mmCIF file of C-alpha atoms and ligand atoms in Angstrom:
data_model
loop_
_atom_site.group_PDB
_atom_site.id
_atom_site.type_symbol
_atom_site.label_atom_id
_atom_site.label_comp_id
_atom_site.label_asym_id
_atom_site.label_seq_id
_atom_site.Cartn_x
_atom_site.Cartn_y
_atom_site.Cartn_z
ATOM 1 C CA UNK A 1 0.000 0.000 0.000
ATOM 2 C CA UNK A 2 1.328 3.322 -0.888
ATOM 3 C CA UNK A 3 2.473 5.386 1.871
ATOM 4 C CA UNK A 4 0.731 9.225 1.158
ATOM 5 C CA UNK A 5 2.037 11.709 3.853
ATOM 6 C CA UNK A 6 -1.022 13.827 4.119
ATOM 7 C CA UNK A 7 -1.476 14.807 7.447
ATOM 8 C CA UNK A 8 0.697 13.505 10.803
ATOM 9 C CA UNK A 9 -2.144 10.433 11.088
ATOM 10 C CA UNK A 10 -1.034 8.850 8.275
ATOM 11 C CA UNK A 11 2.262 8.135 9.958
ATOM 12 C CA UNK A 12 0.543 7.426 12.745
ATOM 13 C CA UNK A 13 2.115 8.364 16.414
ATOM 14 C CA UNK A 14 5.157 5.191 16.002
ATOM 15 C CA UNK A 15 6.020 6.846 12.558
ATOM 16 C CA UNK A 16 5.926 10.270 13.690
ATOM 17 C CA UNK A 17 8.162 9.040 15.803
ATOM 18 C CA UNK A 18 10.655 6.993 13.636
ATOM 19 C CA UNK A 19 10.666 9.786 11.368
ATOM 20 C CA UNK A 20 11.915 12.299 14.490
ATOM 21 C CA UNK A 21 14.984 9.590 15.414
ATOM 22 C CA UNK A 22 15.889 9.520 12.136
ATOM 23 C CA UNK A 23 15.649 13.265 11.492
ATOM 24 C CA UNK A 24 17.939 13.353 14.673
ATOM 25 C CA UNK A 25 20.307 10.463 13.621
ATOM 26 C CA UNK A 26 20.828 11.532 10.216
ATOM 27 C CA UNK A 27 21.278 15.413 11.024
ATOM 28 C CA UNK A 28 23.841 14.445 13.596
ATOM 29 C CA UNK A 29 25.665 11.962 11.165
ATOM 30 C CA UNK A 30 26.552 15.288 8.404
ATOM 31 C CA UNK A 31 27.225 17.565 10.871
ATOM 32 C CA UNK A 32 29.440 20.580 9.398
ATOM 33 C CA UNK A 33 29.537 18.832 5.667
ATOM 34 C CA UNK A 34 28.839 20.896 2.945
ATOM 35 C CA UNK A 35 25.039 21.173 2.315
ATOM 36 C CA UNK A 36 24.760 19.624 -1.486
ATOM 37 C CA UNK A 37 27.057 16.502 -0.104
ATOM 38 C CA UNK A 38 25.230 13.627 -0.410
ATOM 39 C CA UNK A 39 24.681 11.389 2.677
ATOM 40 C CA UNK A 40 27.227 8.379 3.005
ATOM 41 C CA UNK A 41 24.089 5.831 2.817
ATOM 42 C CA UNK A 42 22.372 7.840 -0.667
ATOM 43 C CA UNK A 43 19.066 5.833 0.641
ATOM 44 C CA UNK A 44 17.046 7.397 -2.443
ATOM 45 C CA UNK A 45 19.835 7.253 -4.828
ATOM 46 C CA UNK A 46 17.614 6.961 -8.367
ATOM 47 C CA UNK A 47 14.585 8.806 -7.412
ATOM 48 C CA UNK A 48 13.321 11.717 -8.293
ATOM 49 C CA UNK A 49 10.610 13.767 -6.511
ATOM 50 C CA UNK A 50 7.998 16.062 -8.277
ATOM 51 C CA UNK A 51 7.367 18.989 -6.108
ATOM 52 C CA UNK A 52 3.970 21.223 -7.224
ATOM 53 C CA UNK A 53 2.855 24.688 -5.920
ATOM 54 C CA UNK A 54 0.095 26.443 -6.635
ATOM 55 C CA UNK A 55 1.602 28.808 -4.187
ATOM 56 C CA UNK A 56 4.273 31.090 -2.881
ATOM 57 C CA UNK A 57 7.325 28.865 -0.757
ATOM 58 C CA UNK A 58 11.113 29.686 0.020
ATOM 59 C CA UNK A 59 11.478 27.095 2.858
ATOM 60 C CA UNK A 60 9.564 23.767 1.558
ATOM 61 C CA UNK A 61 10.880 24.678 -2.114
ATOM 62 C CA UNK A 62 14.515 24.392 -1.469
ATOM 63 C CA UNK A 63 14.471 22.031 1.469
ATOM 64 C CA UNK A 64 12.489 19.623 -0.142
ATOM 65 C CA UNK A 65 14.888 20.095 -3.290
ATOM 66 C CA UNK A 66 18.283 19.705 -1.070
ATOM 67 C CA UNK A 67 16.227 16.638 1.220
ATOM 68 C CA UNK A 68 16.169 14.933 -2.405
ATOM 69 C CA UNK A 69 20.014 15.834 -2.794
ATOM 70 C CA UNK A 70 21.182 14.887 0.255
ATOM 71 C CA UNK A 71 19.535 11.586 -0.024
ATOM 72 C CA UNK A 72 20.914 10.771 -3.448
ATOM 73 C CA UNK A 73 18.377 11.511 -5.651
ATOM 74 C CA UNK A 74 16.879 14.929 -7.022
ATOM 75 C CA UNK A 75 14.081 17.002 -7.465
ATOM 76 C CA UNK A 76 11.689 19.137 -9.485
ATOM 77 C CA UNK A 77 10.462 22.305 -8.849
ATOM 78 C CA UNK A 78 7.033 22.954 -10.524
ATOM 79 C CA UNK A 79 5.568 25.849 -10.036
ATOM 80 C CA UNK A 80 1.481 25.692 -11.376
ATOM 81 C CA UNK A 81 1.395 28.811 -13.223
ATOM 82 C CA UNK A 82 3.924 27.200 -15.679
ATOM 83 C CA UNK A 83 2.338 24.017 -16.223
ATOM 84 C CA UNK A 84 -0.778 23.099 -17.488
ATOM 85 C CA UNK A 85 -2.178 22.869 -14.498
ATOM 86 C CA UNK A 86 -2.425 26.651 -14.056
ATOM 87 C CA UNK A 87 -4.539 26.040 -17.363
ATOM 88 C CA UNK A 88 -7.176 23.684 -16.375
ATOM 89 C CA UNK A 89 -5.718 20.339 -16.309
ATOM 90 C CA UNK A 90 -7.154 17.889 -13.547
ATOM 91 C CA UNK A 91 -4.978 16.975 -10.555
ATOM 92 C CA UNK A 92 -6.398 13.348 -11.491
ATOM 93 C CA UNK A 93 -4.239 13.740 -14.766
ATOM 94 C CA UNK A 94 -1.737 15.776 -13.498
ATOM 95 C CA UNK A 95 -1.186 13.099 -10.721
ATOM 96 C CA UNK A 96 -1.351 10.468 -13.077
ATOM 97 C CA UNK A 97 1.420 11.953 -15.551
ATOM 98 C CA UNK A 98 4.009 12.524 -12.862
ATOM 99 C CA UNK A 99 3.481 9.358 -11.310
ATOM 100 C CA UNK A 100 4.752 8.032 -14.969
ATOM 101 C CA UNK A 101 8.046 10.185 -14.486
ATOM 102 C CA UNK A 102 8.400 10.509 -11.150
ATOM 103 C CA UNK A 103 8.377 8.466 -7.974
ATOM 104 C CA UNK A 104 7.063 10.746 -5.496
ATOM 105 C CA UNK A 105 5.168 13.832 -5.484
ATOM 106 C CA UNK A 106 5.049 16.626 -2.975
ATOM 107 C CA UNK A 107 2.304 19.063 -3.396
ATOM 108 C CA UNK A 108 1.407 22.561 -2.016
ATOM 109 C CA UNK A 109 -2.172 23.632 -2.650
ATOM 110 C CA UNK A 110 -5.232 25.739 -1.512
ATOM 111 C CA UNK A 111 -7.958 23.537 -1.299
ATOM 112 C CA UNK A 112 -7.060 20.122 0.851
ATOM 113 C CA UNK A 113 -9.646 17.980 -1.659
ATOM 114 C CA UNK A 114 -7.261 18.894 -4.171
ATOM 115 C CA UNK A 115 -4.203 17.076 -2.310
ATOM 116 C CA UNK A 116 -7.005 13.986 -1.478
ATOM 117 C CA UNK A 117 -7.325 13.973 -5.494
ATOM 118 C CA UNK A 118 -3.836 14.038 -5.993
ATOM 119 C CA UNK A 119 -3.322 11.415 -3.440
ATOM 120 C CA UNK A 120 -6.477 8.982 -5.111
ATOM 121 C CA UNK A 121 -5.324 9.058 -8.594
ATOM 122 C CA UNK A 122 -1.091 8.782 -8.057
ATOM 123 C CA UNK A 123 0.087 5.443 -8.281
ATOM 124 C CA UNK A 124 3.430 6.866 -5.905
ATOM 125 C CA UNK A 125 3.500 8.665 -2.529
ATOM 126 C CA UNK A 126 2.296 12.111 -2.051
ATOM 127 C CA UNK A 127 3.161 14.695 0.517
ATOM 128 C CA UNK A 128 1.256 17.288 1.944
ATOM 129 C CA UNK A 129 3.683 20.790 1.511
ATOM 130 C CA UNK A 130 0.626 22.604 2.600
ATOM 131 C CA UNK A 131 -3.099 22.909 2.222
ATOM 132 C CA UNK A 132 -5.394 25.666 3.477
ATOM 133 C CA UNK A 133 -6.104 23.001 6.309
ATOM 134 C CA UNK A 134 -2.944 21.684 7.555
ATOM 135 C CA UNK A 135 0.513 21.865 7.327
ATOM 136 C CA UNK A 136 2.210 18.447 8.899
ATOM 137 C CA UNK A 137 5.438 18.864 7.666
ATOM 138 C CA UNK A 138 6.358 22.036 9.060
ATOM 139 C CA UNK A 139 4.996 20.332 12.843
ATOM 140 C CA UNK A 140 7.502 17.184 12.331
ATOM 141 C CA UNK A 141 10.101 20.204 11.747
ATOM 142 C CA UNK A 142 8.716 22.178 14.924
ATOM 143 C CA UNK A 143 8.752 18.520 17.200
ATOM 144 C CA UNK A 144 12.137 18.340 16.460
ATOM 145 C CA UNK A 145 13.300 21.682 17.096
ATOM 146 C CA UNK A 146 11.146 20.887 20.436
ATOM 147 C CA UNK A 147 13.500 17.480 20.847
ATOM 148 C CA UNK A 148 16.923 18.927 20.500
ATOM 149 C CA UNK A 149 15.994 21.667 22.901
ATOM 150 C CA UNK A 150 15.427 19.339 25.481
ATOM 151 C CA UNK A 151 11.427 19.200 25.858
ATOM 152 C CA UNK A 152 10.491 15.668 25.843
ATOM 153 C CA UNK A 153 7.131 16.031 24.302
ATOM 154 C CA UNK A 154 4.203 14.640 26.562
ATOM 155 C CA UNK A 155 3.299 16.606 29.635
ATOM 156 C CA UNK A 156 4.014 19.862 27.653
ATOM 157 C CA UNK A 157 1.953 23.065 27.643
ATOM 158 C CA UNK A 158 1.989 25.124 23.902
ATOM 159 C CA UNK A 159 0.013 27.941 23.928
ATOM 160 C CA UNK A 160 -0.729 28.668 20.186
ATOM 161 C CA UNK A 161 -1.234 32.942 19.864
ATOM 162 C CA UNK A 162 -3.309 34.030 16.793
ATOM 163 C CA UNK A 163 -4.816 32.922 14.100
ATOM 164 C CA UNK A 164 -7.029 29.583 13.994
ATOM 165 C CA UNK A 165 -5.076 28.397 11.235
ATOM 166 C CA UNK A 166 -3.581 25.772 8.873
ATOM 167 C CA UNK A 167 -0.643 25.084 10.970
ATOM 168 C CA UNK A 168 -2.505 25.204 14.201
ATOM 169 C CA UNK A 169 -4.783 22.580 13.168
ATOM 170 C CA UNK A 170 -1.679 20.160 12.397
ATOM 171 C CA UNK A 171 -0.114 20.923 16.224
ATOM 172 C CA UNK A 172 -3.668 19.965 17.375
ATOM 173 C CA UNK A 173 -3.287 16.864 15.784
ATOM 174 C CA UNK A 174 0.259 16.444 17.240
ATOM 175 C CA UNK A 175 -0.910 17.291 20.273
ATOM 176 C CA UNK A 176 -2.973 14.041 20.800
ATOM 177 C CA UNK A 177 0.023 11.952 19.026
ATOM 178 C CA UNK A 178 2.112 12.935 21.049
ATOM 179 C CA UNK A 179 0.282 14.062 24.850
ATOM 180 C CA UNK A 180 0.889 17.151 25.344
ATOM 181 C CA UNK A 181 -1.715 19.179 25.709
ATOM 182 C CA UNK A 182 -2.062 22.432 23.590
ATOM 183 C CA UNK A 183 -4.482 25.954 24.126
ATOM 184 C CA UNK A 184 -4.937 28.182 21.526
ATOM 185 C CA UNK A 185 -6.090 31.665 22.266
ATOM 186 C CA UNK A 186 -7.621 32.876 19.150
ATOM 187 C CA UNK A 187 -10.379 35.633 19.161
ATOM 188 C CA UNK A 188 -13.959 34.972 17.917
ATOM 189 C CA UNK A 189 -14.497 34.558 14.175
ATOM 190 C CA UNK A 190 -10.634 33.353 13.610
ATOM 191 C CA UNK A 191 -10.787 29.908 16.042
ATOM 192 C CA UNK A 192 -10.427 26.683 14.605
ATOM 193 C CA UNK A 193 -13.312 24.446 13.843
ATOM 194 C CA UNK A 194 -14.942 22.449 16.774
ATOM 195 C CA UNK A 195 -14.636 19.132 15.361
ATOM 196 C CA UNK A 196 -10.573 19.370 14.950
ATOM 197 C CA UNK A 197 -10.335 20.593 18.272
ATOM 198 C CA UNK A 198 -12.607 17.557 19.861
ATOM 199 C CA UNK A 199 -10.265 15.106 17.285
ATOM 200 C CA UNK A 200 -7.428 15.892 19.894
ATOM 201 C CA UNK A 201 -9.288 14.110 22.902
ATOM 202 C CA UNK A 202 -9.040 16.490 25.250
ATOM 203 C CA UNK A 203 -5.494 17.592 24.802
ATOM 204 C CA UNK A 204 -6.600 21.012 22.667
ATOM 205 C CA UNK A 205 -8.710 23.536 23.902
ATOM 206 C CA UNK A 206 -9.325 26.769 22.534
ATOM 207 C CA UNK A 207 -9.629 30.032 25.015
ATOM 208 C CA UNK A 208 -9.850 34.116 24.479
ATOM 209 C CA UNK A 209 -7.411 35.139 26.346
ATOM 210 C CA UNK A 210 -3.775 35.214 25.435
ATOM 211 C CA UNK A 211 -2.798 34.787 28.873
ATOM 212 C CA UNK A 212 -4.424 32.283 30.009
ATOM 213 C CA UNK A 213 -3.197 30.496 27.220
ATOM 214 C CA UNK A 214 0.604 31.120 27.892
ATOM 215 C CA UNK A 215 0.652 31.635 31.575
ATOM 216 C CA UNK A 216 3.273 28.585 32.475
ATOM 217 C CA UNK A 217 3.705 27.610 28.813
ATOM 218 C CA UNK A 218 6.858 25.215 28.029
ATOM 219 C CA UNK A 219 6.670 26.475 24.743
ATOM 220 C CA UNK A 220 4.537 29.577 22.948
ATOM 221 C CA UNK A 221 3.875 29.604 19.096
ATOM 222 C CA UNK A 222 2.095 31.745 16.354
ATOM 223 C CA UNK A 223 2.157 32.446 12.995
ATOM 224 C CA UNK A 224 0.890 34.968 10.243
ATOM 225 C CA UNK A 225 -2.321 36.778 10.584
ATOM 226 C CA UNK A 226 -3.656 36.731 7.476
ATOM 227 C CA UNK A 227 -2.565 33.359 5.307
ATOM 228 C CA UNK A 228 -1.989 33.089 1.723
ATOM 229 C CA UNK A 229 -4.830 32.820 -0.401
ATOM 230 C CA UNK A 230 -6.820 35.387 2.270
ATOM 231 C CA UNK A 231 -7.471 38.527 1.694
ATOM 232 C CA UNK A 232 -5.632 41.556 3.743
ATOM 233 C CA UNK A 233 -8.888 42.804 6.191
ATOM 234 C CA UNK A 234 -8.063 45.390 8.617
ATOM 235 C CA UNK A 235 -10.971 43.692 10.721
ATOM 236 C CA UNK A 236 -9.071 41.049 10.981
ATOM 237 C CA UNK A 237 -5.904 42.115 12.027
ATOM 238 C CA UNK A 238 -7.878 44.809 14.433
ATOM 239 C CA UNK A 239 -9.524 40.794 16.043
ATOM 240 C CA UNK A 240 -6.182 39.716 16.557
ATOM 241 C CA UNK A 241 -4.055 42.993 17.439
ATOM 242 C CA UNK A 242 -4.499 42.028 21.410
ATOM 243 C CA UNK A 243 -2.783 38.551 20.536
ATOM 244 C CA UNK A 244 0.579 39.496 19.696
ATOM 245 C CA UNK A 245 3.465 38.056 21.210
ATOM 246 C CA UNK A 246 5.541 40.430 22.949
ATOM 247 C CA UNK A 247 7.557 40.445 25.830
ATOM 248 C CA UNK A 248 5.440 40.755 28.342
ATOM 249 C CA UNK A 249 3.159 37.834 27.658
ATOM 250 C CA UNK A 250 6.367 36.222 27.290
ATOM 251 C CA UNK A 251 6.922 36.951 30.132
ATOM 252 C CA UNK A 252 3.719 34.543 31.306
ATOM 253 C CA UNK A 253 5.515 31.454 29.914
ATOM 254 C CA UNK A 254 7.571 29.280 31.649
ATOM 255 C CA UNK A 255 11.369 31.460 32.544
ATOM 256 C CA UNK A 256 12.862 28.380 29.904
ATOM 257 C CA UNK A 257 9.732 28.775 27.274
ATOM 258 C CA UNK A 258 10.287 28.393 23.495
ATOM 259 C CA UNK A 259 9.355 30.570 20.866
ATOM 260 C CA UNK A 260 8.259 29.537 17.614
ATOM 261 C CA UNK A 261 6.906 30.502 14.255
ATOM 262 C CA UNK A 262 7.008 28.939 10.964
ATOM 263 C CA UNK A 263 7.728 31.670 9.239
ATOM 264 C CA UNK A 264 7.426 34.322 7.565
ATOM 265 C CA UNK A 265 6.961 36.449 10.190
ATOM 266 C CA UNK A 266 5.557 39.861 10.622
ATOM 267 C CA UNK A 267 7.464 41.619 13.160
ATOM 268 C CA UNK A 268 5.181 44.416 14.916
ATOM 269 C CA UNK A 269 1.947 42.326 13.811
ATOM 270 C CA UNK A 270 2.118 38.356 15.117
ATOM 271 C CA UNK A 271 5.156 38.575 17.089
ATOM 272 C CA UNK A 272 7.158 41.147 18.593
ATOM 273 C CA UNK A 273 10.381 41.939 17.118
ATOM 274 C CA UNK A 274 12.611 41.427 20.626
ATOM 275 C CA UNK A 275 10.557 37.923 20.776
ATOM 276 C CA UNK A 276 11.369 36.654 17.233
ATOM 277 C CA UNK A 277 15.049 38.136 17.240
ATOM 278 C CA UNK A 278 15.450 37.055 21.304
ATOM 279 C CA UNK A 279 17.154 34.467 23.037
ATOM 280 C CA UNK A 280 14.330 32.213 23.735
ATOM 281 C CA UNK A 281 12.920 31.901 19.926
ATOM 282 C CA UNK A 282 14.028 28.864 17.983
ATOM 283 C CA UNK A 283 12.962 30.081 14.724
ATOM 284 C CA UNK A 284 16.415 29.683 12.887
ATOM 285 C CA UNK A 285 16.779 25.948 14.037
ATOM 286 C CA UNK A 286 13.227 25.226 13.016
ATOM 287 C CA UNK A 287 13.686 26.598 9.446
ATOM 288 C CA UNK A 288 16.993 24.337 9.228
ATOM 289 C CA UNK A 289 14.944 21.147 10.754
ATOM 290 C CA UNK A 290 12.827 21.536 8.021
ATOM 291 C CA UNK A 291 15.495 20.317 5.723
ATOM 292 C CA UNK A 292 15.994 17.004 8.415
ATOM 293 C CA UNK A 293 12.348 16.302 8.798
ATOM 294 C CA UNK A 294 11.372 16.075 5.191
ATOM 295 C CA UNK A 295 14.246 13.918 4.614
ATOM 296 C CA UNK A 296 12.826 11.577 6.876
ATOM 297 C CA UNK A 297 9.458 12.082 6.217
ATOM 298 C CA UNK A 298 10.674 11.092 2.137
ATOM 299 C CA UNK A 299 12.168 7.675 3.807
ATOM 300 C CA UNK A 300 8.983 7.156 5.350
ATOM 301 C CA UNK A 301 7.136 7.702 2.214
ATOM 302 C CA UNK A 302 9.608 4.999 0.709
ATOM 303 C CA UNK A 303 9.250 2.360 3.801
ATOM 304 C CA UNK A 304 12.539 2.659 4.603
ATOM 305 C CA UNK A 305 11.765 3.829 8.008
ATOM 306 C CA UNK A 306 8.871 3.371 10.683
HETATM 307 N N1 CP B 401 7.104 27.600 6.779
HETATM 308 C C1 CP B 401 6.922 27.428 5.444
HETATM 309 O O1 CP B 401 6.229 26.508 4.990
HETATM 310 O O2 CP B 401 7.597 28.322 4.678
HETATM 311 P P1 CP B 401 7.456 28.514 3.102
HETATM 312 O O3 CP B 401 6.088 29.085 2.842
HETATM 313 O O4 CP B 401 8.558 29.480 2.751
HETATM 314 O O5 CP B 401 7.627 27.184 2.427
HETATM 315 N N1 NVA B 402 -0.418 29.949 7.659
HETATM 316 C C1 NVA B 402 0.552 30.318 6.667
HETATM 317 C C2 NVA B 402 1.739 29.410 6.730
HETATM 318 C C3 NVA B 402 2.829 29.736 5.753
HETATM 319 C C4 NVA B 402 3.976 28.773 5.815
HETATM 320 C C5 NVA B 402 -0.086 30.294 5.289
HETATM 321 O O1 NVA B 402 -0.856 29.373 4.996
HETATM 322 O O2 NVA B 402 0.178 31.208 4.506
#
């Protein structure tokens, strides 16, 4: 059966987890080589992974591309407004085609039924590089930034700041992986839906105020206000203007607390800049990890792992 990577349940909570040892072995193993070295093992030496977006991406376009090098094989960038399927052509045929040329595909997309389609009519593995309603690649990144800073991950408290988001809904569903228990302070109108909140069994809950989200937090996270795809509304970023992260509510955390953010960020709208640019944010590690994670998330894919 083929192995799609569309959210962090497919992988289930023992492949999250063999994906996060080897993100951690293999990372460790090329410390301080040069970047476009191949590993010593070249585990996907041969293959060749189609990468689509229909939209904008610095850090899943080239660390997806280097993953590919580093494991041996290679990738290609496709970007939909140059294809055909920026003119109409199905993702059933699109997915079809590349699974003739290629043996993996990784997709970034608005509308998560799209990805599904993808996934239904490829005959190899496809990855979720982000949907408008998750994001699980960029969590395996952030649970092992979370790893090599010492926070085993059950028993934690993350207070998510913000926006009800894409990326939110994919630490929910970490959150009940992996038992820690997550609260999201997100004003009315921008919260995530009910049902993906009860899907964490009582380790997500969803409250108003930012501090009672972070107050004792082991780690605090946000991200962008208004996502691509939606529209710039000054109601919106009025709704969420009381949720920034700055120092002070930092202040609310735990004295050790990590800061995190996908990125990009908008300093002086999401996040403060002495937050982002301070000692406690991990934000530079957890764009690197994202290069280690989809590596293993590709050997995954592949059954080499988990
Ligand atoms: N965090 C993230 O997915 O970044 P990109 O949009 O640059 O890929
Ligand atoms: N929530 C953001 C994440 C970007 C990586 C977006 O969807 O634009």
């Amino acid at each position: 059966m083929l192995r799609h990577f569309l959210s962090l349940s497919d992988a289930g909570a023992d492949g999250v987890a063999a994906i996060l040892a080897d993100a951690l072995d293999r990372k460790a193993a090329r410390a301080g080589w040069p970047k476009g070295r191949a590993d010593a093992d070249t585990p996907l030496a041969g293959h060749v992974l189609a990468c689509v977006f229909e939209k904008n991406s610095t850090r899943t376009r080239v660390s997806f591309d280097m993953a590919m090098r580093q494991l041996g094989g290679s990738a290609l960038v496709l970007d939909s407004g140059t294809t055909q399927l920026g003119r109409g052509e199905t993702v059933a045929d699109t997915a079809r085609v590349l699974s003739g040329y290629c043996d993996a595909i990784m997709c970034r997309t608005d509308d998560h039924a799209k990805l599904e389609e993808m996934a239904a009519f490829a005959s190899v593995p496809v990855i979720n590089g982000l949907t408008d309603a998750s994001h699980p690649c960029q969590i395996v990144a952030d649970l092992l930034t979370l790893l090599e800073a010492g926070k085993a991950l059950p028993g934690l408290k993350v207070a998510w700041l913000g926006d009800g988001n894409n990326v939110l809904a994919s630490f929910v569903e970490a959150a009940a992986l992996f038992h820690f228990d997550l609260v999201a302070a997100c004003p009315q109108g921008f919260q995530p839906d009910d049902a993906l909140i009860a899907r964490a069994g009582g380790r997500a809950r969803v409250v108003a105020s930012p501090r009672e989200a972070v107050e004792g937090a082991d780690v605090v996270v946000t991200d962008t206000w208004i996502s691509m795809g939606q529209a710039h509304a000054e109601t919106k970023l009025a709704a969420l203007a009381p949720y920034q992260v700055d120092a002070d509510l930092m202040s609310a955390a735990k004295p050790d607390a990590a800061f995190l953010h996908c990125l990009p960020a908008h300093r002086g709208e999401e996040v403060a800049a002495d937050v982002i640019d301070g000692p406690q944010s991990l934000i530079w590690p957890e764009a690197e990890n994202r290069l280690h994670a989809q590596k293993s998330i590709l050997r995954w894919c592949f059954g080499q792992i988990g």
